[in-house]
Amino acid sequence: GLAAWSPAEVGGNAQLRIWDVEKGELISGEGVTGRTVVAAAFAPDGRTFATAEQTYGGYEVRLRETVTGLPLGAPFVGTGVP
């Protein structure tokens, strides 16, 4: 199915939620917490997505598994403003 992301705040922590658009159901809401996600983009096959996240010293770009939201490998790290 089609997936979409939305930012959320739960208990004072930033959180990324992944939705199944066709079913209107939450797929994952726990994979990205404690950071501000400024952008996300899905791979054409929908299995993975990338997030751009603000950190204290700059930003990180992470590849993630769509169903769980968990990271796939180490982040790409940058400093300053992307």
mmCIF file of N, CA and C in Angstrom, residues 1-81:
data_model
loop_
_atom_site.group_PDB
_atom_site.id
_atom_site.type_symbol
_atom_site.label_atom_id
_atom_site.label_comp_id
_atom_site.label_asym_id
_atom_site.label_seq_id
_atom_site.Cartn_x
_atom_site.Cartn_y
_atom_site.Cartn_z
ATOM 1 N N GLY A 1 0.809 -1.193 0.000
ATOM 2 C CA GLY A 1 0.000 0.000 0.000
ATOM 3 C C GLY A 1 0.846 1.246 0.000
ATOM 4 N N LEU A 2 0.210 2.363 -0.094
ATOM 5 C CA LEU A 2 0.891 3.641 -0.062
ATOM 6 C C LEU A 2 1.183 4.037 1.373
ATOM 7 N N ALA A 3 2.334 4.653 1.592
ATOM 8 C CA ALA A 3 2.710 5.093 2.927
ATOM 9 C C ALA A 3 2.931 6.595 2.911
ATOM 10 N N ALA A 4 2.710 7.233 4.056
ATOM 11 C CA ALA A 4 2.955 8.656 4.221
ATOM 12 C C ALA A 4 3.485 8.882 5.622
ATOM 13 N N TRP A 5 4.156 10.005 5.843
ATOM 14 C CA TRP A 5 4.676 10.298 7.167
ATOM 15 C C TRP A 5 4.038 11.563 7.699
ATOM 16 N N SER A 6 4.012 11.665 9.026
ATOM 17 C CA SER A 6 3.531 12.886 9.664
ATOM 18 C C SER A 6 4.314 13.091 10.953
ATOM 19 N N PRO A 7 4.636 14.350 11.282
ATOM 20 C CA PRO A 7 5.302 14.616 12.550
ATOM 21 C C PRO A 7 4.290 14.552 13.687
ATOM 22 N N ALA A 8 4.776 14.258 14.877
ATOM 23 C CA ALA A 8 3.905 14.211 16.050
ATOM 24 C C ALA A 8 4.736 14.538 17.278
ATOM 25 N N GLU A 9 4.077 14.883 18.364
ATOM 26 C CA GLU A 9 4.762 15.058 19.636
ATOM 27 C C GLU A 9 4.020 14.246 20.668
ATOM 28 N N VAL A 10 4.768 13.375 21.340
ATOM 29 C CA VAL A 10 4.178 12.490 22.348
ATOM 30 C C VAL A 10 4.978 12.635 23.632
ATOM 31 N N GLY A 11 4.340 13.095 24.674
ATOM 32 C CA GLY A 11 5.017 13.245 25.964
ATOM 33 C C GLY A 11 6.228 14.155 25.901
ATOM 34 N N GLY A 12 6.179 15.193 25.065
ATOM 35 C CA GLY A 12 7.289 16.123 24.952
ATOM 36 C C GLY A 12 8.391 15.665 24.021
ATOM 37 N N ASN A 13 8.267 14.495 23.418
ATOM 38 C CA ASN A 13 9.267 13.991 22.479
ATOM 39 C C ASN A 13 8.741 14.058 21.062
ATOM 40 N N ALA A 14 9.589 14.551 20.160
ATOM 41 C CA ALA A 14 9.230 14.551 18.743
ATOM 42 C C ALA A 14 9.165 13.109 18.268
ATOM 43 N N GLN A 15 8.253 12.824 17.396
ATOM 44 C CA GLN A 15 8.061 11.461 16.922
ATOM 45 C C GLN A 15 7.601 11.490 15.478
ATOM 46 N N LEU A 16 8.054 10.520 14.703
ATOM 47 C CA LEU A 16 7.633 10.398 13.317
ATOM 48 C C LEU A 16 6.649 9.252 13.226
ATOM 49 N N ARG A 17 5.539 9.488 12.583
ATOM 50 C CA ARG A 17 4.534 8.429 12.412
ATOM 51 C C ARG A 17 4.419 8.077 10.941
ATOM 52 N N ILE A 18 4.357 6.766 10.661
ATOM 53 C CA ILE A 18 4.230 6.269 9.303
ATOM 54 C C ILE A 18 2.827 5.693 9.161
ATOM 55 N N TRP A 19 2.117 6.119 8.120
ATOM 56 C CA TRP A 19 0.726 5.736 7.912
ATOM 57 C C TRP A 19 0.549 4.921 6.634
ATOM 58 N N ASP A 20 -0.345 3.936 6.667
ATOM 59 C CA ASP A 20 -0.814 3.249 5.473
ATOM 60 C C ASP A 20 -1.955 4.099 4.931
ATOM 61 N N VAL A 21 -1.726 4.770 3.823
ATOM 62 C CA VAL A 21 -2.699 5.725 3.286
ATOM 63 C C VAL A 21 -3.981 5.029 2.842
ATOM 64 N N GLU A 22 -3.855 3.875 2.210
ATOM 65 C CA GLU A 22 -5.032 3.177 1.696
ATOM 66 C C GLU A 22 -5.953 2.690 2.814
ATOM 67 N N LYS A 23 -5.383 2.232 3.922
ATOM 68 C CA LYS A 23 -6.182 1.718 5.041
ATOM 69 C C LYS A 23 -6.460 2.773 6.108
ATOM 70 N N GLY A 24 -5.710 3.881 6.088
ATOM 71 C CA GLY A 24 -5.867 4.898 7.117
ATOM 72 C C GLY A 24 -5.384 4.431 8.472
ATOM 73 N N GLU A 25 -4.400 3.505 8.472
ATOM 74 C CA GLU A 25 -3.905 2.923 9.722
ATOM 75 C C GLU A 25 -2.460 3.328 9.968
ATOM 76 N N LEU A 26 -2.127 3.459 11.256
ATOM 77 C CA LEU A 26 -0.760 3.753 11.669
ATOM 78 C C LEU A 26 0.087 2.499 11.487
ATOM 79 N N ILE A 27 1.201 2.614 10.756
ATOM 80 C CA ILE A 27 2.121 1.493 10.574
ATOM 81 C C ILE A 27 3.151 1.497 11.693
ATOM 82 N N SER A 28 3.759 2.665 11.941
ATOM 83 C CA SER A 28 4.812 2.779 12.937
ATOM 84 C C SER A 28 4.762 4.164 13.535
ATOM 85 N N GLY A 29 4.988 4.248 14.840
ATOM 86 C CA GLY A 29 5.016 5.547 15.494
ATOM 87 C C GLY A 29 6.111 5.657 16.515
ATOM 88 N N GLU A 30 7.046 4.718 16.525
ATOM 89 C CA GLU A 30 8.058 4.725 17.568
ATOM 90 C C GLU A 30 9.486 4.769 17.068
ATOM 91 N N GLY A 31 9.691 4.667 15.762
ATOM 92 C CA GLY A 31 11.047 4.546 15.250
ATOM 93 C C GLY A 31 11.901 5.793 15.373
ATOM 94 N N VAL A 32 11.314 6.976 15.292
ATOM 95 C CA VAL A 32 12.076 8.218 15.334
ATOM 96 C C VAL A 32 11.554 9.043 16.491
ATOM 97 N N THR A 33 12.314 9.101 17.568
ATOM 98 C CA THR A 33 11.887 9.886 18.717
ATOM 99 C C THR A 33 13.021 10.772 19.201
ATOM 100 N N GLY A 34 12.666 11.860 19.861
ATOM 101 C CA GLY A 34 13.641 12.733 20.484
ATOM 102 C C GLY A 34 14.372 13.670 19.541
ATOM 103 N N ARG A 35 13.986 13.718 18.288
ATOM 104 C CA ARG A 35 14.614 14.606 17.314
ATOM 105 C C ARG A 35 13.531 15.277 16.488
ATOM 106 N N THR A 36 13.894 16.376 15.864
ATOM 107 C CA THR A 36 12.964 17.041 14.966
ATOM 108 C C THR A 36 13.235 16.562 13.545
ATOM 109 N N VAL A 37 12.264 15.901 12.960
ATOM 110 C CA VAL A 37 12.377 15.442 11.587
ATOM 111 C C VAL A 37 11.911 16.592 10.693
ATOM 112 N N VAL A 38 12.801 17.067 9.840
ATOM 113 C CA VAL A 38 12.470 18.209 8.985
ATOM 114 C C VAL A 38 12.051 17.777 7.587
ATOM 115 N N ALA A 39 12.366 16.536 7.214
ATOM 116 C CA ALA A 39 11.963 16.038 5.897
ATOM 117 C C ALA A 39 12.025 14.520 5.892
ATOM 118 N N ALA A 40 11.232 13.921 5.031
ATOM 119 C CA ALA A 40 11.265 12.469 4.838
ATOM 120 C C ALA A 40 10.888 12.176 3.397
ATOM 121 N N ALA A 41 11.477 11.122 2.852
ATOM 122 C CA ALA A 41 11.170 10.717 1.477
ATOM 123 C C ALA A 41 11.237 9.202 1.390
ATOM 124 N N PHE A 42 10.270 8.614 0.686
ATOM 125 C CA PHE A 42 10.196 7.161 0.544
ATOM 126 C C PHE A 42 10.898 6.703 -0.727
ATOM 127 N N ALA A 43 11.503 5.516 -0.652
ATOM 128 C CA ALA A 43 12.060 4.874 -1.844
ATOM 129 C C ALA A 43 10.896 4.470 -2.746
ATOM 130 N N PRO A 44 11.123 4.343 -4.042
ATOM 131 C CA PRO A 44 10.028 3.972 -4.956
ATOM 132 C C PRO A 44 9.311 2.671 -4.582
ATOM 133 N N ASP A 45 10.025 1.704 -3.996
ATOM 134 C CA ASP A 45 9.380 0.437 -3.627
ATOM 135 C C ASP A 45 8.634 0.516 -2.302
ATOM 136 N N GLY A 46 8.780 1.630 -1.549
ATOM 137 C CA GLY A 46 8.062 1.818 -0.292
ATOM 138 C C GLY A 46 8.635 1.073 0.893
ATOM 139 N N ARG A 47 9.692 0.299 0.709
ATOM 140 C CA ARG A 47 10.252 -0.494 1.812
ATOM 141 C C ARG A 47 11.141 0.317 2.742
ATOM 142 N N THR A 48 11.767 1.353 2.209
ATOM 143 C CA THR A 48 12.655 2.184 3.013
ATOM 144 C C THR A 48 12.322 3.648 2.790
ATOM 145 N N PHE A 49 12.776 4.478 3.723
ATOM 146 C CA PHE A 49 12.639 5.920 3.560
ATOM 147 C C PHE A 49 13.819 6.603 4.218
ATOM 148 N N ALA A 50 14.055 7.842 3.851
ATOM 149 C CA ALA A 50 15.133 8.636 4.418
ATOM 150 C C ALA A 50 14.524 9.754 5.247
ATOM 151 N N THR A 51 15.188 10.076 6.359
ATOM 152 C CA THR A 51 14.763 11.210 7.175
ATOM 153 C C THR A 51 15.923 12.184 7.324
ATOM 154 N N ALA A 52 15.612 13.473 7.336
ATOM 155 C CA ALA A 52 16.563 14.520 7.688
ATOM 156 C C ALA A 52 16.156 14.991 9.072
ATOM 157 N N GLU A 53 17.076 14.847 10.037
ATOM 158 C CA GLU A 53 16.760 15.131 11.439
ATOM 159 C C GLU A 53 17.715 16.173 12.005
ATOM 160 N N GLN A 54 17.172 17.159 12.727
ATOM 161 C CA GLN A 54 18.006 18.147 13.396
ATOM 162 C C GLN A 54 18.613 17.504 14.626
ATOM 163 N N THR A 55 19.903 17.808 14.860
ATOM 164 C CA THR A 55 20.583 17.369 16.072
ATOM 165 C C THR A 55 21.122 18.607 16.767
ATOM 166 N N TYR A 56 21.749 18.429 17.910
ATOM 167 C CA TYR A 56 22.271 19.584 18.641
ATOM 168 C C TYR A 56 23.385 20.294 17.883
ATOM 169 N N GLY A 57 24.190 19.547 17.113
ATOM 170 C CA GLY A 57 25.312 20.165 16.422
ATOM 171 C C GLY A 57 25.118 20.326 14.929
ATOM 172 N N GLY A 58 23.972 19.932 14.385
ATOM 173 C CA GLY A 58 23.770 20.036 12.952
ATOM 174 C C GLY A 58 22.584 19.211 12.494
ATOM 175 N N TYR A 59 22.858 18.159 11.721
ATOM 176 C CA TYR A 59 21.769 17.347 11.197
ATOM 177 C C TYR A 59 22.279 15.944 10.870
ATOM 178 N N GLU A 60 21.357 15.011 10.717
ATOM 179 C CA GLU A 60 21.650 13.649 10.290
ATOM 180 C C GLU A 60 20.634 13.241 9.232
ATOM 181 N N VAL A 61 21.101 12.483 8.272
ATOM 182 C CA VAL A 61 20.217 11.856 7.300
ATOM 183 C C VAL A 61 20.313 10.361 7.538
ATOM 184 N N ARG A 62 19.162 9.726 7.755
ATOM 185 C CA ARG A 62 19.131 8.293 8.048
ATOM 186 C C ARG A 62 18.237 7.562 7.063
ATOM 187 N N LEU A 63 18.645 6.365 6.705
ATOM 188 C CA LEU A 63 17.783 5.452 5.958
ATOM 189 C C LEU A 63 17.076 4.586 6.980
ATOM 190 N N ARG A 64 15.780 4.347 6.766
ATOM 191 C CA ARG A 64 14.972 3.605 7.746
ATOM 192 C C ARG A 64 14.091 2.581 7.044
ATOM 193 N N GLU A 65 13.709 1.567 7.802
ATOM 194 C CA GLU A 65 12.784 0.530 7.339
ATOM 195 C C GLU A 65 11.372 1.053 7.559
ATOM 196 N N THR A 66 10.529 1.015 6.553
ATOM 197 C CA THR A 66 9.206 1.638 6.633
ATOM 198 C C THR A 66 8.313 1.012 7.693
ATOM 199 N N VAL A 67 8.263 -0.295 7.790
ATOM 200 C CA VAL A 67 7.320 -0.945 8.708
ATOM 201 C C VAL A 67 7.636 -0.640 10.167
ATOM 202 N N THR A 68 8.928 -0.603 10.535
ATOM 203 C CA THR A 68 9.292 -0.385 11.931
ATOM 204 C C THR A 68 9.772 1.027 12.216
ATOM 205 N N GLY A 69 10.269 1.722 11.198
ATOM 206 C CA GLY A 69 10.874 3.036 11.397
ATOM 207 C C GLY A 69 12.293 2.969 11.919
ATOM 208 N N LEU A 70 12.823 1.762 12.110
ATOM 209 C CA LEU A 70 14.161 1.608 12.668
ATOM 210 C C LEU A 70 15.230 1.922 11.628
ATOM 211 N N PRO A 71 16.391 2.469 12.097
ATOM 212 C CA PRO A 71 17.460 2.837 11.171
ATOM 213 C C PRO A 71 18.105 1.631 10.493
ATOM 214 N N LEU A 72 18.563 1.861 9.273
ATOM 215 C CA LEU A 72 19.323 0.869 8.515
ATOM 216 C C LEU A 72 20.748 1.395 8.400
ATOM 217 N N GLY A 73 21.603 0.992 9.303
ATOM 218 C CA GLY A 73 22.993 1.446 9.278
ATOM 219 C C GLY A 73 23.188 2.775 9.973
ATOM 220 N N ALA A 74 24.405 3.276 9.847
ATOM 221 C CA ALA A 74 24.794 4.530 10.492
ATOM 222 C C ALA A 74 24.251 5.730 9.707
ATOM 223 N N PRO A 75 24.039 6.854 10.415
ATOM 224 C CA PRO A 75 23.529 8.047 9.727
ATOM 225 C C PRO A 75 24.624 8.761 8.934
ATOM 226 N N PHE A 76 24.199 9.570 7.990
ATOM 227 C CA PHE A 76 25.070 10.519 7.331
ATOM 228 C C PHE A 76 25.014 11.781 8.184
ATOM 229 N N VAL A 77 26.142 12.256 8.693
ATOM 230 C CA VAL A 77 26.163 13.354 9.669
ATOM 231 C C VAL A 77 26.719 14.606 9.027
ATOM 232 N N GLY A 78 26.069 15.739 9.327
ATOM 233 C CA GLY A 78 26.548 17.031 8.838
ATOM 234 C C GLY A 78 26.501 18.054 9.963
ATOM 235 N N THR A 79 27.203 19.153 9.783
ATOM 236 C CA THR A 79 27.184 20.225 10.764
ATOM 237 C C THR A 79 26.631 21.483 10.121
ATOM 238 N N GLY A 80 26.151 22.391 10.947
ATOM 239 C CA GLY A 80 25.596 23.638 10.431
ATOM 240 C C GLY A 80 24.208 23.451 9.883
ATOM 241 N N VAL A 81 23.830 24.285 8.953
ATOM 242 C CA VAL A 81 22.502 24.268 8.366
ATOM 243 C C VAL A 81 22.560 23.503 7.053
#
